[in-house]
C-alpha cells in the first residue's frame, strides 16, 4: 500500500489529500532514459574518435607490426643485393664460361621465365602490408628460379670442362724426344732432299736426331693402334690413336715396349730411338695426323717448350736440308 500524503489548506482550514499527477512520473522516466542514451552515445563517440587511447596489449601489437614492416624492408634490400651478385655471376657465366666452352649463353628471358601472366600472389592481397609482402615473396621466387637456372648451367659447364680436359690431354702436345736428349732437330715438315735418292721430296714429319736407345715419349693420351715393323720405310714404328681425330706416328725405332690396344698417357716411354727401316742415321721420325691428314707437328709443342726453345726449333725446322727420312 502506498502512503497517502496530506496537506493543510488554510482557506478551507482542513487537511486535503495530495493528488499525484501520473503524467509527470512518465515524463521523468522518459527524460532519464534519454539522458542515459545520450551519455552512452557520447562515450562511444569519444572512444571511436580517440584511437591514441590504446590498451597496453594494442600498444605491444602495434610495436610488433612496426618492427615486422622494418624487417620486411631490410629483407627486400638484402634480396636486391643478392640479386645484384647473382646478376654478376650470370654475366660471367654467359660471357666467359659458356663462351670458353663453346656453349650458347642463356638468354635473360629464360633465366627469369615464368613470372608473367597469372597473379600467383592473390592470397597475399587485401591487407595493409600486402605490397611489402608480395614484393618480398616475388623477389625471393625470382631469385630461387635464377639460382636453379645458374646451377644447371654450371653443371653443364662442369661436364664440358671434363670433356675439354680429356681433349687437351689427348692432343699430341710435347716433343717425342726430350730437348736435352736431342743431338739436333735434323729436319722439319716440308720439302727436303731425300737422303737416298737426293731428289726434292715432301717430308711429312719431323726428324729428331738422338743416339740409339734414347727414350721416345707418347706425346698425348691415347691407345696404341699399331706397334710393328710391317709398314714400308718406317721400320719399327708406333701409331697412337688419341681420339678427337688425332693420331701420332713414331718411326725408325730401335725397339718399342708397347703393344697394340694398350692405353698410354702423355709422357710415357713407348720406345727407343733407332735407325730401322728407310733411315740414314739414328733418329725418331715423328708425324701428326688430324682426320687422316698429315699436318705439321711443329704447331703442337706448346706443351713442353719455352718461347725461346720454340723459336729455335722453328728456325731449324724451316731450313730446307736433307732429311733422315
Ligand atoms: Zn723423317
Short mmCIF file of C-alpha atoms and ligand atoms in Angstrom, two decimals:
data_model
loop_
_atom_site.label_atom_id
_atom_site.label_comp_id
_atom_site.label_asym_id
_atom_site.label_seq_id
_atom_site.Cartn_x
_atom_site.Cartn_y
_atom_site.Cartn_z
CA UNK A 1 0.00 0.00 0.00
CA UNK A 2 1.33 3.37 -1.00
CA UNK A 3 1.45 6.16 1.55
CA UNK A 4 -1.28 8.75 1.28
CA UNK A 5 0.07 12.29 1.75
CA UNK A 6 -1.98 15.27 3.02
CA UNK A 7 -1.52 19.00 3.10
CA UNK A 8 -3.19 21.78 5.25
CA UNK A 9 -5.45 24.09 3.23
CA UNK A 10 -5.58 27.41 5.09
CA UNK A 11 -8.55 28.59 3.05
CA UNK A 12 -10.83 25.77 3.97
CA UNK A 13 -8.99 25.18 7.27
CA UNK A 14 -8.83 21.47 6.62
CA UNK A 15 -6.36 18.73 5.55
CA UNK A 16 -6.63 17.69 1.97
CA UNK A 17 -5.20 14.72 0.16
CA UNK A 18 -2.20 15.34 -2.22
CA UNK A 19 -3.15 14.08 -5.66
CA UNK A 20 -0.14 12.77 -7.66
CA UNK A 21 -0.14 13.60 -11.37
CA UNK A 22 0.50 10.45 -13.45
CA UNK A 23 1.87 12.40 -16.49
CA UNK A 24 4.73 13.89 -14.53
CA UNK A 25 6.02 10.49 -13.45
CA UNK A 26 6.19 9.30 -17.06
CA UNK A 27 7.98 12.48 -18.14
CA UNK A 28 10.74 11.93 -15.57
CA UNK A 29 11.14 8.35 -16.68
CA UNK A 30 11.45 9.23 -20.41
CA UNK A 31 13.88 12.09 -19.68
CA UNK A 32 16.22 9.93 -17.62
CA UNK A 33 16.15 7.22 -20.29
CA UNK A 34 17.06 9.81 -22.95
CA UNK A 35 19.84 11.08 -20.73
CA UNK A 36 21.30 7.59 -20.41
CA UNK A 37 21.19 7.08 -24.17
CA UNK A 38 22.86 10.41 -24.82
CA UNK A 39 25.68 9.83 -22.38
CA UNK A 40 26.25 6.33 -23.83
CA UNK A 41 26.34 7.70 -27.34
CA UNK A 42 28.77 10.42 -26.27
CA UNK A 43 31.09 7.86 -24.67
CA UNK A 44 31.02 5.79 -27.86
CA UNK A 45 31.87 8.86 -29.95
CA UNK A 46 34.80 9.65 -27.68
CA UNK A 47 36.01 6.05 -27.89
CA UNK A 48 35.88 5.94 -31.71
CA UNK A 49 37.47 9.35 -32.23
CA UNK A 50 40.39 8.80 -29.89
CA UNK A 51 42.50 5.94 -31.37
CA UNK A 52 45.53 7.17 -29.46
CA UNK A 53 43.91 5.85 -26.39
CA UNK A 54 45.16 2.23 -26.61
CA UNK A 55 45.33 -0.62 -24.24
CA UNK A 56 48.81 -1.95 -23.35
CA UNK A 57 48.12 -5.02 -25.48
CA UNK A 58 47.27 -2.90 -28.52
CA UNK A 59 50.42 -0.88 -27.99
CA UNK A 60 52.55 -4.00 -27.93
CA UNK A 61 50.87 -5.36 -31.08
CA UNK A 62 51.46 -2.07 -32.88
CA UNK A 63 55.12 -2.16 -31.93
CA UNK A 64 55.40 -5.70 -33.24
CA UNK A 65 53.77 -4.69 -36.53
CA UNK A 66 56.14 -1.75 -36.98
CA UNK A 67 59.10 -3.99 -36.33
CA UNK A 68 57.84 -6.53 -38.88
CA UNK A 69 57.48 -3.84 -41.55
CA UNK A 70 61.02 -2.73 -40.88
CA UNK A 71 62.31 -6.30 -41.10
CA UNK A 72 60.48 -6.83 -44.41
CA UNK A 73 62.07 -3.72 -45.84
CA UNK A 74 65.51 -4.90 -44.73
CA UNK A 75 64.79 -8.30 -46.25
CA UNK A 76 63.86 -6.68 -49.56
CA UNK A 77 67.11 -4.72 -49.52
CA UNK A 78 69.15 -7.84 -48.81
CA UNK A 79 67.40 -9.69 -51.61
CA UNK A 80 68.20 -6.86 -54.00
CA UNK A 81 71.85 -7.17 -53.03
CA UNK A 82 71.79 -10.94 -53.57
CA UNK A 83 70.15 -10.33 -56.94
CA UNK A 84 72.95 -7.96 -57.92
CA UNK A 85 75.61 -10.54 -57.01
CA UNK A 86 73.74 -13.25 -58.91
CA UNK A 87 73.44 -10.95 -61.94
CA UNK A 88 77.23 -10.64 -61.95
CA UNK A 89 77.64 -14.43 -61.76
CA UNK A 90 75.15 -14.83 -64.63
CA UNK A 91 77.06 -12.26 -66.65
CA UNK A 92 80.34 -14.13 -66.12
CA UNK A 93 78.58 -17.40 -66.90
CA UNK A 94 77.18 -16.08 -70.19
CA UNK A 95 80.18 -14.10 -71.37
CA UNK A 96 83.11 -16.10 -70.07
CA UNK A 97 82.48 -19.70 -69.03
CA UNK A 98 79.87 -20.57 -71.64
CA UNK A 99 81.85 -18.79 -74.37
CA UNK A 100 85.05 -20.58 -73.37
CA UNK A 101 83.35 -23.96 -73.60
CA UNK A 102 81.61 -23.00 -76.85
CA UNK A 103 78.14 -23.14 -75.34
CA UNK A 104 75.36 -20.65 -76.14
CA UNK A 105 74.65 -18.03 -73.47
CA UNK A 106 71.34 -18.46 -71.57
CA UNK A 107 69.01 -15.59 -72.57
CA UNK A 108 67.66 -13.28 -69.86
CA UNK A 109 64.05 -14.33 -70.60
CA UNK A 110 64.94 -17.95 -69.88
CA UNK A 111 66.73 -17.11 -66.65
CA UNK A 112 63.70 -15.20 -65.32
CA UNK A 113 60.96 -17.16 -67.12
CA UNK A 114 57.60 -17.99 -65.53
CA UNK A 115 56.78 -14.76 -63.67
CA UNK A 116 54.39 -13.00 -66.06
CA UNK A 117 50.74 -13.80 -66.75
CA UNK A 118 48.77 -15.24 -63.84
CA UNK A 119 48.74 -13.49 -60.49
CA UNK A 120 50.31 -16.03 -58.17
CA UNK A 121 50.13 -13.71 -55.16
CA UNK A 122 46.32 -13.35 -54.91
CA UNK A 123 46.27 -14.87 -51.43
CA UNK A 124 48.57 -12.15 -50.18
CA UNK A 125 46.38 -9.29 -51.40
CA UNK A 126 43.88 -7.21 -49.37
CA UNK A 127 45.98 -6.39 -46.31
CA UNK A 128 47.63 -3.14 -45.25
CA UNK A 129 51.07 -4.65 -45.82
CA UNK A 130 50.19 -6.61 -48.97
CA UNK A 131 52.51 -4.62 -51.24
CA UNK A 132 55.50 -5.15 -48.99
CA UNK A 133 54.89 -8.87 -48.55
CA UNK A 134 54.10 -9.52 -52.24
CA UNK A 135 57.25 -7.65 -53.22
CA UNK A 136 59.41 -9.73 -50.89
CA UNK A 137 57.79 -13.00 -51.96
CA UNK A 138 58.16 -12.21 -55.65
CA UNK A 139 61.81 -11.21 -55.22
CA UNK A 140 62.55 -14.44 -53.42
CA UNK A 141 60.72 -16.52 -56.06
CA UNK A 142 62.67 -14.91 -58.91
CA UNK A 143 65.93 -15.31 -57.01
CA UNK A 144 65.22 -19.00 -56.41
CA UNK A 145 64.40 -19.59 -60.07
CA UNK A 146 67.55 -17.77 -61.21
CA UNK A 147 69.71 -19.80 -58.84
CA UNK A 148 68.27 -23.06 -60.19
CA UNK A 149 68.97 -22.00 -63.80
CA UNK A 150 72.50 -20.86 -62.86
CA UNK A 151 73.19 -24.10 -61.02
CA UNK A 152 72.12 -26.16 -64.06
CA UNK A 153 74.33 -24.06 -66.30
CA UNK A 154 77.34 -24.75 -64.05
CA UNK A 155 76.56 -28.50 -64.12
CA UNK A 156 76.64 -28.33 -67.90
CA UNK A 157 79.92 -26.42 -67.85
CA UNK A 158 81.48 -28.91 -65.44
CA UNK A 159 80.72 -31.67 -67.95
CA UNK A 160 82.12 -29.62 -70.85
CA UNK A 161 85.24 -28.83 -68.80
CA UNK A 162 85.83 -32.52 -68.15
CA UNK A 163 85.50 -33.21 -71.87
CA UNK A 164 87.82 -30.33 -72.71
CA UNK A 165 90.35 -31.58 -70.19
CA UNK A 166 90.30 -35.00 -71.85
CA UNK A 167 90.70 -33.38 -75.26
CA UNK A 168 93.63 -31.29 -74.04
CA UNK A 169 95.26 -34.38 -72.55
CA UNK A 170 94.73 -36.26 -75.81
CA UNK A 171 96.18 -33.75 -78.26
CA UNK A 172 99.82 -34.57 -79.08
CA UNK A 173 101.39 -31.55 -77.39
CA UNK A 174 105.02 -32.37 -76.50
CA UNK A 175 108.15 -33.47 -78.40
CA UNK A 176 108.61 -37.23 -78.73
CA UNK A 177 112.28 -36.84 -77.76
CA UNK A 178 113.37 -34.60 -74.87
CA UNK A 179 115.29 -31.47 -75.83
CA UNK A 180 118.24 -32.38 -73.57
CA UNK A 181 118.50 -35.83 -75.26
CA UNK A 182 118.47 -34.28 -78.70
CA UNK A 183 121.65 -34.15 -80.81
CA UNK A 184 119.82 -31.84 -83.17
CA UNK A 185 116.48 -31.23 -84.75
CA UNK A 186 117.57 -32.62 -88.07
CA UNK A 187 114.70 -31.89 -90.35
CA UNK A 188 111.23 -30.39 -90.35
CA UNK A 189 107.96 -30.71 -92.24
CA UNK A 190 108.10 -29.55 -95.85
CA UNK A 191 110.24 -30.06 -98.98
CA UNK A 192 113.57 -31.75 -98.16
CA UNK A 193 116.27 -33.58 -100.05
CA UNK A 194 115.76 -37.35 -99.90
CA UNK A 195 118.86 -38.86 -98.24
CA UNK A 196 118.85 -41.84 -100.61
CA UNK A 197 117.68 -40.51 -103.99
CA UNK A 198 118.85 -36.89 -103.35
CA UNK A 199 115.60 -35.79 -105.04
CA UNK A 200 113.47 -32.91 -103.65
CA UNK A 201 110.60 -34.60 -101.85
CA UNK A 202 107.92 -33.61 -99.33
CA UNK A 203 108.88 -34.71 -95.82
CA UNK A 204 105.65 -35.24 -93.85
CA UNK A 205 107.15 -35.33 -90.37
CA UNK A 206 109.94 -34.07 -88.18
CA UNK A 207 113.25 -35.86 -87.58
CA UNK A 208 114.66 -35.78 -84.05
CA UNK A 209 118.28 -36.91 -84.09
CA UNK A 210 119.44 -38.67 -80.92
CA UNK A 211 121.75 -41.57 -80.04
CA UNK A 212 120.37 -45.08 -80.45
CA UNK A 213 118.39 -46.12 -77.34
CA UNK A 214 117.26 -42.59 -76.38
CA UNK A 215 113.70 -42.78 -74.90
CA UNK A 216 110.76 -41.83 -77.12
CA UNK A 217 107.69 -40.46 -75.30
CA UNK A 218 103.97 -40.62 -76.08
CA UNK A 219 103.06 -37.02 -76.99
CA UNK A 220 99.43 -37.26 -75.80
CA UNK A 221 96.98 -39.64 -74.06
CA UNK A 222 95.61 -42.37 -76.29
CA UNK A 223 95.57 -46.00 -77.33
CA UNK A 224 98.39 -47.73 -79.28
CA UNK A 225 96.84 -48.61 -82.65
CA UNK A 226 99.98 -50.23 -84.01
CA UNK A 227 103.48 -51.21 -82.83
CA UNK A 228 105.22 -53.26 -85.55
CA UNK A 229 107.60 -53.13 -88.49
CA UNK A 230 105.26 -54.10 -91.33
CA UNK A 231 104.85 -50.68 -92.99
CA UNK A 232 107.39 -49.95 -95.73
CA UNK A 233 110.03 -47.45 -94.79
CA UNK A 234 109.12 -46.71 -91.16
CA UNK A 235 110.91 -49.78 -89.71
CA UNK A 236 109.87 -50.42 -86.10
CA UNK A 237 107.16 -47.88 -85.59
CA UNK A 238 104.30 -46.98 -83.28
CA UNK A 239 100.99 -45.23 -84.02
CA UNK A 240 98.90 -43.77 -81.17
CA UNK A 241 95.20 -43.02 -81.66
CA UNK A 242 94.47 -40.00 -79.43
CA UNK A 243 90.77 -39.72 -80.29
CA UNK A 244 89.10 -36.50 -81.49
CA UNK A 245 90.65 -37.21 -84.94
CA UNK A 246 94.28 -37.04 -83.75
CA UNK A 247 96.98 -39.68 -84.34
CA UNK A 248 100.75 -39.63 -83.95
CA UNK A 249 103.44 -41.83 -85.55
CA UNK A 250 106.95 -42.62 -84.29
CA UNK A 251 109.26 -44.25 -86.88
CA UNK A 252 112.68 -45.97 -87.23
CA UNK A 253 112.68 -47.11 -83.58
CA UNK A 254 115.42 -49.35 -82.26
CA UNK A 255 112.74 -51.12 -80.22
CA UNK A 256 109.38 -50.47 -78.55
CA UNK A 257 107.86 -51.52 -75.22
CA UNK A 258 104.13 -51.22 -76.01
CA UNK A 259 101.65 -53.33 -77.95
CA UNK A 260 98.51 -52.55 -79.97
CA UNK A 261 95.45 -51.89 -77.80
CA UNK A 262 97.49 -50.60 -74.85
CA UNK A 263 96.44 -47.31 -73.23
CA UNK A 264 99.18 -44.72 -72.83
CA UNK A 265 99.43 -41.28 -71.26
CA UNK A 266 101.37 -38.25 -72.39
CA UNK A 267 104.99 -38.64 -71.26
CA UNK A 268 105.01 -42.48 -71.09
CA UNK A 269 108.11 -44.07 -72.63
CA UNK A 270 106.85 -46.09 -75.59
CA UNK A 271 110.09 -46.94 -77.43
CA UNK A 272 113.72 -46.03 -78.14
CA UNK A 273 115.45 -44.14 -80.95
CA UNK A 274 116.93 -46.32 -83.68
CA UNK A 275 117.59 -46.44 -87.40
CA UNK A 276 115.36 -49.30 -88.60
CA UNK A 277 113.59 -49.09 -91.98
CA UNK A 278 114.44 -46.48 -94.59
CA UNK A 279 116.71 -44.39 -92.36
CA UNK A 280 120.16 -42.90 -92.78
CA UNK A 281 121.10 -42.40 -89.13
CA UNK A 282 119.54 -42.94 -85.66
CA UNK A 283 116.56 -40.58 -85.31
CA UNK A 284 112.87 -40.54 -84.49
CA UNK A 285 110.68 -39.66 -87.46
CA UNK A 286 107.56 -38.10 -85.99
CA UNK A 287 104.22 -37.43 -87.73
CA UNK A 288 100.91 -35.96 -86.54
CA UNK A 289 97.58 -36.76 -88.22
CA UNK A 290 94.30 -34.86 -87.94
CA UNK A 291 91.32 -36.65 -89.50
CA UNK A 292 93.67 -38.83 -91.55
CA UNK A 293 95.70 -35.92 -92.96
CA UNK A 294 99.34 -35.41 -92.02
CA UNK A 295 99.89 -31.94 -90.54
CA UNK A 296 102.95 -30.02 -89.38
CA UNK A 297 103.88 -31.34 -85.89
CA UNK A 298 105.68 -28.12 -85.02
CA UNK A 299 102.36 -26.46 -84.18
CA UNK A 300 101.84 -28.92 -81.33
CA UNK A 301 104.78 -28.44 -78.99
CA UNK A 302 103.21 -25.79 -76.79
CA UNK A 303 103.03 -28.35 -74.00
CA UNK A 304 106.77 -28.62 -73.42
CA UNK A 305 108.70 -25.72 -74.94
CA UNK A 306 109.52 -22.21 -73.78
CA UNK A 307 109.03 -19.37 -76.27
CA UNK A 308 112.81 -19.27 -76.95
CA UNK A 309 113.03 -23.03 -77.44
CA UNK A 310 110.08 -22.90 -79.81
CA UNK A 311 111.66 -20.06 -81.84
CA UNK A 312 114.87 -22.10 -82.10
CA UNK A 313 113.16 -25.30 -83.19
CA UNK A 314 111.06 -23.30 -85.67
CA UNK A 315 114.20 -21.85 -87.34
CA UNK A 316 115.87 -25.25 -87.53
CA UNK A 317 112.77 -27.00 -88.82
CA UNK A 318 112.30 -24.44 -91.59
CA UNK A 319 115.77 -24.98 -93.08
CA UNK A 320 115.42 -26.90 -96.28
CA UNK A 321 118.12 -29.52 -95.73
CA UNK A 322 118.46 -33.22 -96.24
CA UNK A 323 116.02 -35.27 -94.19
CA UNK A 324 116.94 -38.52 -92.44
CA UNK A 325 113.57 -39.94 -93.52
ZN1 LIG B 1 111.75 -38.24 -91.30
#
